[in-house]
């Protein structure tokens, strides 16, 4: 049989556009006889490991000191070599960069510093060629004040785009207080002279909130999402998505009401409007249901009681959500991301165990220990002192990759990259840090002490420093002046050195991913059971199917710690970040930061 060339080309084209048709994601059911496994449908995004890349800091190809798409494309073999499946890329759209891309001025363009749409097309094609999927950041609670919609909207009260945003006419007096996260005065309203009105911005004044009550706005957003999916992207991580639906009567809210009605404070209040589910169901119908893609909600303000509403497959909204309870542990109340070094491991275990049970029978969870809004995981949850850094990084990697739920792993954590611990405010670039510093200054606070708290605390630039490729100038990240300083420890912590060292955290990460992939039923879907909850040093749990059961032991402390195995019969070790387990009677003696997954007979 002969086929014409145009016919063959169209077949190849259709095959390459696999994102444009809906494939059943959950076609293979888990064996229902497997009483121990979560019997949700399988899906590629449940079995995947996600690697998050902050594009500004990954690899610069043109010497301007800012990471870019060509730089990233040049490093895809490295990304692939890790064994990860999906890359989540922080925003790369047109943006004046008030908040490093979380202020979008053009959703259909690429930020100048990052390159062009042609560079993006190459990046995506090269990722797909390697079997990697690309998840973009979707920032639609707000855009930039430099977006054409906002420029039009602020030009007159009768402009067609006026209703794309939230306005409060000044003749009604001052609007009720709403917080603006990145403002020194803390206000989420900004007065705009031209039309004598205030506009709402939950983040900086450069990020006006979009009005989701307006069907025209929603239509534009869905069309934009469809355009990206037609290009072939594999999903969206949705920035602060629960807050798109607000109480637009903007009532006065007292602190007492916030505490009593909205235990989680402002974010719980912001996320409390049920209309969010109407919008997400509409989005699902108009966009998401048409493609074989994945979605992840940044679950700001969601709780164990509300998270399921976003990811219950029967509701047809989103696939996954990530909670903040884990990354909020240890932050002292009333201080900006000040980390209490004596945070409690039992609390940590409780939080992760409780969230596991939320999705035990339905829906799907996520696991992460750091991202671009958090400090480096090893500094925060492990120990970044040279003698413990390696072991504690590996221990945390063991945790992330042996829990149920999709793991989100942050670039550089595979090397054990640490907080940079700046001494001076001049070294910081982050809008949030600037605002917090300004608040302390205005209140006449101790600025030096504040900066000290951020060394081991949550200043976001701690986790945004350039990727450490080698020990040469600027860690091989750029030939120019990096937009944010490179950590001095690049001489020791870098990809080139880690590749050469068979015992490095990098190789351990690859090994741990392989272990997860070789044991999908067990480590992805298998039942999770917490053991010895009050143990202040060791996090111990089992994962099991009806065929197999393993014990995971993680020593979170810098000292020998004991786990009493009782009658458990330990079999072969599947992975261990150091020497074999030392057992004395029923006591397993774990070395500082030791991690081990061991079969149970
Ligand atoms: C959450 C993002 O993760 C953060 O980086 C950003 O600043 C805010 N949302 C505002 O978009």
Coordinates of C-alpha atoms and ligand atoms in Angstrom, one line a residue:
X1 CA 0.0 0.0 0.0
X2 CA 1.3 3.4 -0.9
X3 CA 0.8 6.6 1.1
X4 CA 1.3 10.1 -0.2
X5 CA 4.0 12.3 1.4
X6 CA 1.4 14.9 2.6
X7 CA -0.6 12.0 4.2
X8 CA 2.6 10.7 6.0
X9 CA 3.5 14.2 7.2
X10 CA 0.1 14.7 8.6
X11 CA 0.2 11.3 10.5
X12 CA 3.6 12.3 12.0
X13 CA 2.2 15.7 12.9
X14 CA -0.8 14.1 14.6
X15 CA 1.5 11.7 16.5
X16 CA 3.7 14.6 17.7
X17 CA 0.6 16.6 18.8
X18 CA -0.3 14.1 21.4
X19 CA -1.3 16.8 23.8
X20 CA -4.1 17.9 21.7
X21 CA -6.3 14.9 22.2
X22 CA -7.6 13.5 25.4
X23 CA -6.1 10.2 26.4
X24 CA -7.6 8.4 29.4
X25 CA -5.1 9.1 32.1
X26 CA -6.4 6.4 34.4
X27 CA -6.8 3.6 32.0
X28 CA -4.9 1.0 34.0
X29 CA -6.5 0.2 37.3
X30 CA -4.4 -1.1 40.2
X31 CA -5.2 -4.6 41.1
X32 CA -8.2 -4.3 43.3
X33 CA -7.3 -7.5 45.1
X34 CA -4.3 -5.5 46.5
X35 CA -6.0 -4.6 49.7
X36 CA -3.1 -2.5 50.9
X37 CA -2.6 -0.2 48.0
X38 CA -4.5 3.0 47.4
X39 CA -6.9 1.9 44.7
X40 CA -7.1 5.1 42.8
X41 CA -6.6 4.9 39.1
X42 CA -3.0 5.0 38.0
X43 CA -1.9 8.1 36.3
X44 CA 1.5 9.2 34.8
X45 CA 1.5 12.3 37.1
X46 CA 1.1 10.2 40.2
X47 CA 4.1 8.0 39.2
X48 CA 6.2 10.9 38.2
X49 CA 9.0 12.8 40.0
X50 CA 8.8 16.5 39.4
X51 CA 11.9 18.6 39.2
X52 CA 11.3 22.3 39.8
X53 CA 13.5 24.8 37.9
X54 CA 13.8 28.5 38.8
X55 CA 14.8 29.6 35.2
X56 CA 16.4 32.8 36.3
X57 CA 19.0 30.8 38.3
X58 CA 19.6 27.6 36.3
X59 CA 21.9 28.4 33.4
X60 CA 22.7 31.6 31.6
X61 CA 23.6 31.2 27.9
X62 CA 24.3 34.8 26.9
X63 CA 26.4 36.3 29.7
X64 CA 23.8 38.8 31.0
X65 CA 23.8 37.1 34.4
X66 CA 20.3 35.8 34.2
X67 CA 19.4 32.2 33.5
X68 CA 17.5 31.7 30.2
X69 CA 15.7 29.2 28.0
X70 CA 18.7 28.4 25.8
X71 CA 20.8 27.8 28.9
X72 CA 18.2 25.4 30.2
X73 CA 17.9 23.6 26.8
X74 CA 21.7 23.1 27.0
X75 CA 21.3 21.3 30.3
X76 CA 18.5 19.0 29.5
X77 CA 20.7 15.9 29.3
X78 CA 21.6 16.6 32.9
X79 CA 18.0 17.0 33.9
X80 CA 17.1 13.7 32.1
X81 CA 20.0 12.0 33.7
X82 CA 18.5 12.6 37.1
X83 CA 15.6 10.2 36.3
X84 CA 12.9 12.8 36.8
X85 CA 9.9 12.9 34.5
X86 CA 8.4 16.4 34.7
X87 CA 10.0 19.9 34.9
X88 CA 7.9 22.6 36.6
X89 CA 9.3 25.9 35.3
X90 CA 8.5 29.1 37.3
X91 CA 7.0 31.8 35.1
X92 CA 8.7 32.7 31.9
X93 CA 6.1 35.0 30.3
X94 CA 6.5 38.7 29.4
X95 CA 7.0 40.5 32.7
X96 CA 8.6 43.6 34.2
X97 CA 9.9 41.3 37.0
X98 CA 8.6 43.1 40.0
X99 CA 8.2 39.6 41.5
X100 CA 10.5 37.6 39.1
X101 CA 7.8 36.8 36.6
X102 CA 4.8 36.4 39.0
X103 CA 3.7 39.8 37.5
X104 CA 2.8 39.0 33.9
X105 CA 2.5 41.7 31.3
X106 CA 2.0 39.4 28.4
X107 CA 0.7 35.8 28.8
X108 CA 1.6 35.0 25.1
X109 CA 5.2 36.1 25.1
X110 CA 8.5 35.1 26.7
X111 CA 10.3 37.4 29.1
X112 CA 13.0 39.2 27.2
X113 CA 15.8 38.1 29.6
X114 CA 14.8 34.5 29.1
X115 CA 14.7 34.5 25.2
X116 CA 12.1 34.3 22.5
X117 CA 9.1 32.1 21.7
X118 CA 11.4 30.3 19.2
X119 CA 13.7 29.4 22.1
X120 CA 10.7 28.1 24.0
X121 CA 9.6 26.0 21.1
X122 CA 13.1 24.4 20.9
X123 CA 13.1 23.9 24.7
X124 CA 9.7 22.1 24.6
X125 CA 10.7 20.0 21.6
X126 CA 14.0 19.0 23.1
X127 CA 12.2 18.1 26.4
X128 CA 9.7 15.9 24.6
X129 CA 12.4 14.3 22.6
X130 CA 13.9 13.2 25.9
X131 CA 10.6 12.0 27.3
X132 CA 10.5 14.9 29.8
X133 CA 7.2 16.8 30.3
X134 CA 6.9 20.5 30.9
X135 CA 4.6 22.1 33.5
X136 CA 4.3 25.8 33.3
X137 CA 3.3 28.2 36.1
X138 CA -0.1 29.7 35.6
X139 CA -0.4 33.1 37.4
X140 CA -4.0 34.3 37.1
X141 CA -5.0 35.6 40.4
X142 CA -3.2 38.8 39.3
X143 CA -1.3 40.1 36.4
X144 CA 1.2 43.0 36.1
X145 CA 0.1 46.6 36.3
X146 CA 2.0 46.9 33.0
X147 CA -0.4 44.4 31.3
X148 CA -2.4 46.0 28.5
X149 CA -5.7 45.0 30.4
X150 CA -4.6 47.1 33.4
X151 CA -3.3 50.0 31.4
X152 CA -6.7 50.2 29.7
X153 CA -8.6 49.6 32.9
X154 CA -7.0 52.4 34.8
X155 CA -7.5 54.9 32.0
X156 CA -11.2 55.5 32.7
X157 CA -14.1 54.2 34.8
X158 CA -16.0 53.3 31.7
X159 CA -13.2 51.4 29.9
X160 CA -14.1 48.0 28.6
X161 CA -11.3 46.4 30.8
X162 CA -12.3 48.2 33.9
X163 CA -14.2 45.2 35.2
X164 CA -11.2 42.9 34.7
X165 CA -10.0 44.2 38.1
X166 CA -11.4 45.1 41.5
X167 CA -11.9 48.8 42.1
X168 CA -13.2 50.8 45.1
X169 CA -14.3 54.4 44.2
X170 CA -12.8 56.8 46.6
X171 CA -16.1 58.7 47.1
X172 CA -17.1 55.7 49.2
X173 CA -14.3 56.5 51.6
X174 CA -11.3 54.2 52.2
X175 CA -11.9 50.5 51.5
X176 CA -11.8 48.0 54.4
X177 CA -8.3 46.7 55.1
X178 CA -7.0 43.9 53.0
X179 CA -3.3 42.8 53.3
X180 CA -0.9 43.3 50.4
X181 CA 1.8 40.8 51.0
X182 CA 4.7 42.6 49.4
X183 CA 4.0 46.1 50.7
X184 CA 5.9 47.9 53.4
X185 CA 2.6 49.5 54.7
X186 CA 0.9 46.1 54.5
X187 CA -2.0 47.4 52.4
X188 CA -3.6 45.5 49.6
X189 CA -5.3 48.6 48.1
X190 CA -3.6 51.2 46.1
X191 CA -5.0 54.6 45.3
X192 CA -5.0 55.5 41.6
X193 CA -5.3 59.2 40.9
X194 CA -6.6 59.2 37.4
X195 CA -9.9 57.6 38.2
X196 CA -10.0 58.5 41.9
X197 CA -10.3 54.9 42.9
X198 CA -8.4 52.2 44.8
X199 CA -7.5 48.9 43.2
X200 CA -7.0 45.6 44.9
X201 CA -3.6 43.8 45.0
X202 CA -3.1 40.9 47.4
X203 CA 0.6 41.0 46.6
X204 CA 2.5 44.1 45.4
X205 CA 0.9 47.1 43.8
X206 CA 2.6 45.9 40.7
X207 CA 0.3 42.9 40.8
X208 CA -3.3 44.0 40.5
X209 CA -5.8 41.2 41.2
X210 CA -8.0 40.0 38.3
X211 CA -11.7 39.9 38.7
X212 CA -12.9 36.3 38.1
X213 CA -16.5 37.3 38.5
X214 CA -16.3 38.8 35.0
X215 CA -17.1 36.1 32.5
X216 CA -15.1 38.0 29.8
X217 CA -12.0 37.8 31.9
X218 CA -12.5 34.0 32.4
X219 CA -13.0 33.5 28.7
X220 CA -9.7 35.2 28.0
X221 CA -7.8 33.1 30.5
X222 CA -9.2 29.9 29.2
X223 CA -8.4 30.9 25.6
X224 CA -4.8 31.7 26.7
X225 CA -4.5 28.3 28.5
X226 CA -5.8 26.5 25.4
X227 CA -3.2 28.2 23.3
X228 CA -0.4 26.9 25.6
X229 CA -1.8 23.4 25.6
X230 CA -2.1 23.5 21.8
X231 CA 1.6 24.3 21.8
X232 CA 2.1 21.1 23.7
X233 CA 2.8 22.0 27.3
X234 CA 2.0 19.2 29.7
X235 CA 0.3 21.0 32.6
X236 CA 0.1 24.0 34.9
X237 CA 1.1 24.7 38.5
X238 CA -1.5 27.2 39.5
X239 CA -0.3 30.1 41.6
X240 CA -2.4 30.9 44.6
X241 CA -5.4 29.5 42.8
X242 CA -7.8 29.3 45.8
X243 CA -7.8 33.1 46.1
X244 CA -9.1 33.9 42.7
X245 CA -12.6 33.9 44.1
X246 CA -13.0 36.6 46.7
X247 CA -15.6 38.2 48.9
X248 CA -16.1 41.3 46.7
X249 CA -18.3 43.0 49.2
X250 CA -15.1 43.7 51.0
X251 CA -16.6 43.8 54.5
X252 CA -14.6 45.1 57.4
X253 CA -13.1 42.1 59.2
X254 CA -11.8 42.2 62.7
X255 CA -8.8 40.2 64.0
X256 CA -11.3 38.4 66.3
X257 CA -13.4 37.3 63.4
X258 CA -10.3 36.2 61.5
X259 CA -9.2 34.1 64.4
X260 CA -12.6 32.7 65.2
X261 CA -14.1 32.2 61.8
X262 CA -10.9 31.7 59.7
X263 CA -8.5 29.9 62.0
X264 CA -5.8 30.2 59.3
X265 CA -5.9 34.0 59.2
X266 CA -6.1 36.1 56.0
X267 CA -5.2 33.3 53.6
X268 CA -7.9 31.1 54.9
X269 CA -10.4 34.0 54.5
X270 CA -9.1 34.8 50.9
X271 CA -9.6 31.2 50.0
X272 CA -13.0 30.8 51.6
X273 CA -15.3 31.7 48.7
X274 CA -17.0 28.7 47.2
X275 CA -17.1 30.3 43.8
X276 CA -13.5 29.0 43.2
X277 CA -15.0 25.6 42.6
X278 CA -17.5 26.9 40.0
X279 CA -14.6 28.6 38.2
X280 CA -12.4 25.5 38.4
X281 CA -15.1 23.3 37.1
X282 CA -15.7 25.7 34.3
X283 CA -12.0 25.8 33.6
X284 CA -11.9 22.0 33.6
X285 CA -14.8 21.8 31.1
X286 CA -13.5 24.6 28.8
X287 CA -9.8 23.6 28.9
X288 CA -8.3 20.9 31.1
X289 CA -10.6 18.0 30.2
X290 CA -9.5 18.3 26.6
X291 CA -5.9 17.3 27.1
X292 CA -3.8 14.6 28.8
X293 CA -2.1 17.0 31.2
X294 CA -1.6 17.5 34.9
X295 CA -2.6 20.3 37.2
X296 CA -1.3 21.3 40.6
X297 CA -2.9 23.9 42.9
X298 CA -0.7 26.0 45.1
X299 CA -3.1 25.4 47.9
X300 CA -2.6 28.6 49.9
X301 CA -5.1 28.7 52.6
X302 CA -6.5 25.3 52.0
X303 CA -6.8 22.9 54.9
X304 CA -7.2 19.1 55.4
X305 CA -10.9 19.7 55.3
X306 CA -11.0 21.7 52.1
X307 CA -8.2 20.3 50.0
X308 CA -10.2 17.4 48.7
X309 CA -12.7 19.8 47.1
X310 CA -9.9 20.8 44.6
X311 CA -8.7 17.3 43.7
X312 CA -11.6 14.9 44.1
X313 CA -11.7 13.3 40.7
X314 CA -15.5 13.2 40.8
X315 CA -15.6 17.0 41.0
X316 CA -13.6 17.5 37.8
X317 CA -11.4 20.3 39.0
X318 CA -7.7 19.8 39.4
X319 CA -5.4 16.8 40.0
X320 CA -3.1 17.8 42.9
X321 CA -2.7 20.5 45.4
X322 CA 0.1 21.4 47.7
X323 CA -0.4 22.4 51.3
X324 CA 1.6 24.8 53.5
X325 CA 1.3 23.0 56.8
X326 CA 4.5 21.1 56.3
X327 CA 6.6 24.2 55.3
X328 CA 5.0 26.3 58.0
X329 CA 6.4 24.1 60.8
X330 CA 8.9 25.8 63.0
X331 CA 8.3 29.4 61.7
X332 CA 7.8 31.5 64.8
X333 CA 4.5 33.3 65.1
X334 CA 4.6 37.0 64.5
X335 CA 8.0 37.0 62.9
X336 CA 8.8 36.8 59.2
X337 CA 9.8 33.2 58.4
X338 CA 12.0 33.0 61.4
X339 CA 12.9 29.3 61.9
X340 CA 12.9 27.8 65.3
X341 CA 15.9 25.5 65.4
X342 CA 14.1 23.3 67.9
X343 CA 11.2 22.5 65.6
X344 CA 9.4 19.4 66.6
X345 CA 9.8 16.1 64.7
X346 CA 6.7 14.6 66.1
X347 CA 4.8 17.6 64.8
X348 CA 6.4 17.1 61.4
X349 CA 5.4 13.5 61.4
X350 CA 1.8 14.3 62.4
X351 CA 1.4 16.8 59.6
X352 CA 2.7 14.5 56.9
X353 CA 0.8 11.6 58.3
X354 CA -2.5 13.5 58.5
X355 CA -2.1 14.8 55.0
X356 CA -1.4 11.2 53.7
X357 CA -4.7 10.1 55.2
X358 CA -6.6 12.9 53.5
X359 CA -5.8 11.2 50.2
X360 CA -5.7 7.6 51.3
X361 CA -8.7 6.5 49.4
X362 CA -9.4 9.3 46.9
X363 CA -7.6 12.3 45.3
X364 CA -3.8 12.5 45.3
X365 CA -1.3 14.3 47.4
X366 CA 2.1 15.9 46.9
X367 CA 5.3 16.0 48.9
X368 CA 7.9 18.8 48.9
X369 CA 10.4 20.3 51.4
X370 CA 11.5 23.4 49.6
X371 CA 10.8 25.6 46.6
X372 CA 11.4 29.1 45.3
X373 CA 9.5 30.5 48.3
X374 CA 11.3 28.6 50.9
X375 CA 14.8 28.2 52.3
X376 CA 17.0 25.3 51.1
X377 CA 15.7 22.0 52.5
X378 CA 19.1 20.9 53.9
X379 CA 19.5 24.1 55.9
X380 CA 16.0 23.9 57.2
X381 CA 15.2 20.3 57.8
X382 CA 18.7 18.7 57.7
X383 CA 22.0 20.1 58.7
X384 CA 24.2 22.2 56.4
X385 CA 27.4 21.9 58.6
X386 CA 30.0 20.2 56.4
X387 CA 30.1 17.0 58.4
X388 CA 26.4 16.4 58.2
X389 CA 25.3 18.0 54.9
X390 CA 25.7 15.0 52.7
X391 CA 24.1 12.5 55.1
X392 CA 21.2 14.8 55.9
X393 CA 20.5 15.7 52.3
X394 CA 20.3 12.1 51.4
X395 CA 18.1 11.4 54.4
X396 CA 15.6 14.1 53.2
X397 CA 15.8 12.8 49.6
X398 CA 14.9 9.3 51.0
X399 CA 11.9 10.9 52.8
X400 CA 10.7 12.8 49.7
X401 CA 10.9 9.7 47.4
X402 CA 9.5 7.1 49.8
X403 CA 6.2 8.9 50.7
X404 CA 2.9 8.5 48.9
X405 CA 2.0 11.4 46.7
X406 CA 3.9 13.0 43.8
X407 CA 7.3 14.4 44.9
X408 CA 8.3 17.9 43.9
X409 CA 12.1 18.2 44.1
X410 CA 13.8 21.6 43.9
X411 CA 16.8 22.2 41.6
X412 CA 20.1 22.1 43.4
X413 CA 18.7 20.0 46.3
X414 CA 20.3 17.0 44.6
X415 CA 23.6 18.6 45.3
X416 CA 22.8 19.6 48.9
X417 CA 22.8 23.3 48.0
X418 CA 22.4 25.4 51.2
X419 CA 21.0 28.8 52.2
X420 CA 23.4 31.5 51.2
X421 CA 23.0 33.4 54.5
X422 CA 23.5 37.0 53.3
X423 CA 24.9 39.5 55.8
X424 CA 23.6 42.7 54.0
X425 CA 20.2 43.7 52.7
X426 CA 22.0 45.0 49.6
X427 CA 22.7 41.4 48.6
X428 CA 19.0 40.5 48.5
X429 CA 16.8 41.0 45.4
X430 CA 13.4 39.6 46.5
X431 CA 10.5 42.0 46.7
X432 CA 9.1 40.1 49.7
X433 CA 12.3 40.5 51.7
X434 CA 12.5 44.2 50.8
X435 CA 9.0 44.7 52.2
X436 CA 9.7 42.8 55.4
X437 CA 13.0 44.6 55.9
X438 CA 11.1 47.9 55.4
X439 CA 8.5 46.9 58.0
X440 CA 11.1 46.2 60.6
X441 CA 12.9 49.4 59.8
X442 CA 9.7 51.5 60.0
X443 CA 8.9 49.9 63.3
X444 CA 12.3 50.9 64.6
X445 CA 13.3 47.2 65.0
X446 CA 16.7 45.7 65.1
X447 CA 17.7 45.3 61.5
X448 CA 20.9 43.4 62.2
X449 CA 19.0 40.9 64.3
X450 CA 16.3 40.6 61.6
X451 CA 19.0 39.8 59.0
X452 CA 20.5 37.2 61.3
X453 CA 17.1 35.4 61.5
X454 CA 17.0 35.1 57.8
X455 CA 20.3 33.1 57.5
X456 CA 18.6 30.0 58.6
X457 CA 15.2 31.3 57.9
X458 CA 12.9 31.7 55.0
X459 CA 14.1 34.7 53.0
X460 CA 13.3 33.5 49.5
X461 CA 16.6 34.4 47.9
X462 CA 18.2 31.7 50.1
X463 CA 16.6 29.2 47.8
X464 CA 17.1 31.1 44.5
X465 CA 20.8 31.4 44.2
X466 CA 22.4 30.2 40.9
X467 CA 22.8 26.5 40.2
X468 CA 26.3 25.3 41.1
X469 CA 27.6 23.6 38.0
X470 CA 31.3 23.6 38.8
X471 CA 33.9 25.2 41.0
X472 CA 34.9 27.8 38.4
X473 CA 33.9 31.5 38.3
X474 CA 30.2 31.9 39.1
X475 CA 29.9 28.2 39.5
X476 CA 29.6 27.9 35.7
X477 CA 26.2 29.6 35.8
X478 CA 27.2 32.7 33.9
X479 CA 30.1 34.4 32.3
X480 CA 28.6 37.7 33.4
X481 CA 27.6 39.2 36.7
X482 CA 25.0 36.9 38.3
X483 CA 21.7 38.6 39.1
X484 CA 22.0 37.1 42.6
X485 CA 25.2 36.1 44.2
X486 CA 26.6 32.5 43.8
X487 CA 27.1 30.7 47.1
X488 CA 30.8 30.5 48.0
X489 CA 30.4 26.8 48.8
X490 CA 30.3 26.2 45.0
X491 CA 33.9 25.1 45.4
X492 CA 32.7 22.0 47.2
X493 CA 29.1 21.7 46.2
X494 CA 28.7 21.5 42.5
X495 CA 27.6 19.1 39.7
X496 CA 31.1 18.4 38.3
X497 CA 32.4 17.3 41.7
X498 CA 29.2 15.3 42.5
X499 CA 29.3 13.5 39.2
X500 CA 32.9 12.2 40.0
X501 CA 32.0 11.1 43.5
X502 CA 30.2 7.8 43.6
X503 CA 28.9 8.6 47.1
X504 CA 27.5 12.0 46.3
X505 CA 24.1 13.3 47.1
X506 CA 23.5 13.5 43.3
X507 CA 24.1 9.8 42.7
X508 CA 22.0 9.0 45.7
X509 CA 19.1 11.0 44.3
X510 CA 19.4 9.1 41.1
X511 CA 19.5 5.8 43.0
X512 CA 16.5 6.7 45.1
X513 CA 14.5 7.7 42.0
X514 CA 15.3 4.4 40.5
X515 CA 14.2 2.6 43.6
X516 CA 10.9 4.4 43.5
X517 CA 10.5 3.6 39.8
X518 CA 11.3 0.0 40.3
X519 CA 8.8 -0.3 43.1
X520 CA 5.9 1.8 41.9
X521 CA 3.1 -0.2 43.5
X522 CA 4.9 -0.1 46.8
X523 CA 6.5 3.3 47.0
X524 CA 4.0 5.3 44.9
X525 CA 0.7 3.7 45.7
X526 CA 1.4 1.5 48.7
X527 CA -0.2 2.1 52.1
X528 CA 1.7 4.4 54.5
X529 CA 1.7 3.7 58.3
X530 CA 3.5 5.9 60.8
X531 CA 5.3 4.0 63.6
X532 CA 6.5 5.3 66.9
X533 CA 4.9 8.7 66.5
X534 CA 6.3 10.3 69.7
X535 CA 10.0 9.4 68.9
X536 CA 11.6 12.8 68.9
X537 CA 14.6 11.8 66.7
X538 CA 13.5 9.1 64.3
X539 CA 10.8 9.2 61.6
X540 CA 9.8 5.6 61.0
X541 CA 7.0 4.3 58.7
X542 CA 6.1 1.4 56.6
X543 CA 4.9 1.2 53.0
X544 CA 3.1 -1.9 51.9
X545 CA 1.2 -3.8 49.3
X546 CA -0.4 -7.2 49.8
X547 CA 2.9 -8.7 48.5
X548 CA 5.5 -6.6 50.1
X549 CA 6.2 -4.5 53.2
X550 CA 9.2 -2.2 53.9
X551 CA 10.3 -0.1 56.8
X552 CA 11.6 3.4 56.3
X553 CA 13.9 4.7 59.0
X554 CA 15.1 8.3 59.0
X555 CA 17.2 9.8 61.8
X556 CA 16.5 13.6 61.7
X557 CA 19.1 14.3 64.4
X558 CA 22.9 14.9 64.5
X559 CA 23.4 12.1 67.1
X560 CA 22.9 8.4 67.3
X561 CA 19.2 7.7 67.6
X562 CA 17.3 4.6 68.5
X563 CA 14.3 2.9 66.9
X564 CA 12.8 -0.1 68.7
X565 CA 11.8 -2.6 66.1
X566 CA 10.0 -4.9 68.6
X567 CA 9.1 -8.2 66.8
X568 CA 9.7 -6.9 63.3
X569 CA 12.0 -9.1 61.2
X570 CA 14.3 -7.0 59.1
X571 CA 15.3 -8.4 55.8
X572 CA 17.5 -6.9 53.0
X573 CA 18.2 -3.2 52.9
X574 CA 16.9 -1.6 49.7
X575 CA 18.9 1.6 50.2
X576 CA 21.0 3.1 53.0
X577 CA 22.8 6.4 53.0
X578 CA 25.7 5.0 55.0
X579 CA 26.9 1.7 56.6
X580 CA 24.5 -1.2 57.2
X581 CA 22.1 -0.8 60.1
X582 CA 23.5 -1.5 63.5
X583 CA 21.1 -3.6 65.6
X584 CA 21.4 -4.4 69.3
X585 CA 18.7 -6.7 70.4
X586 CA 15.4 -5.0 69.4
X587 CA 17.1 -1.7 69.1
X588 CA 18.1 -0.2 65.7
X589 CA 21.0 2.3 66.4
X590 CA 20.8 4.9 63.6
X591 CA 23.9 7.0 62.9
X592 CA 23.4 10.8 62.7
X593 CA 21.1 11.5 59.8
X594 CA 21.1 7.9 58.7
X595 CA 18.3 6.8 56.3
X596 CA 17.4 3.3 55.3
X597 CA 14.7 1.4 53.6
X598 CA 14.7 -2.2 54.7
X599 CA 12.5 -5.1 53.7
X600 CA 10.3 -6.7 56.3
X601 CA 10.1 -10.5 56.3
Ligands
LIG1 C1 3.2 32.3 45.1 C2 4.4 32.2 44.3 O1 5.0 30.9 44.6 C3 5.3 33.3 44.8 O2 6.6 33.2 44.4 C4 4.7 34.6 44.3 O3 5.5 35.7 44.8 C5 3.3 34.8 44.8 N1 2.5 33.6 44.7 C6 2.6 35.8 44.0 O4 2.4 35.4 42.7

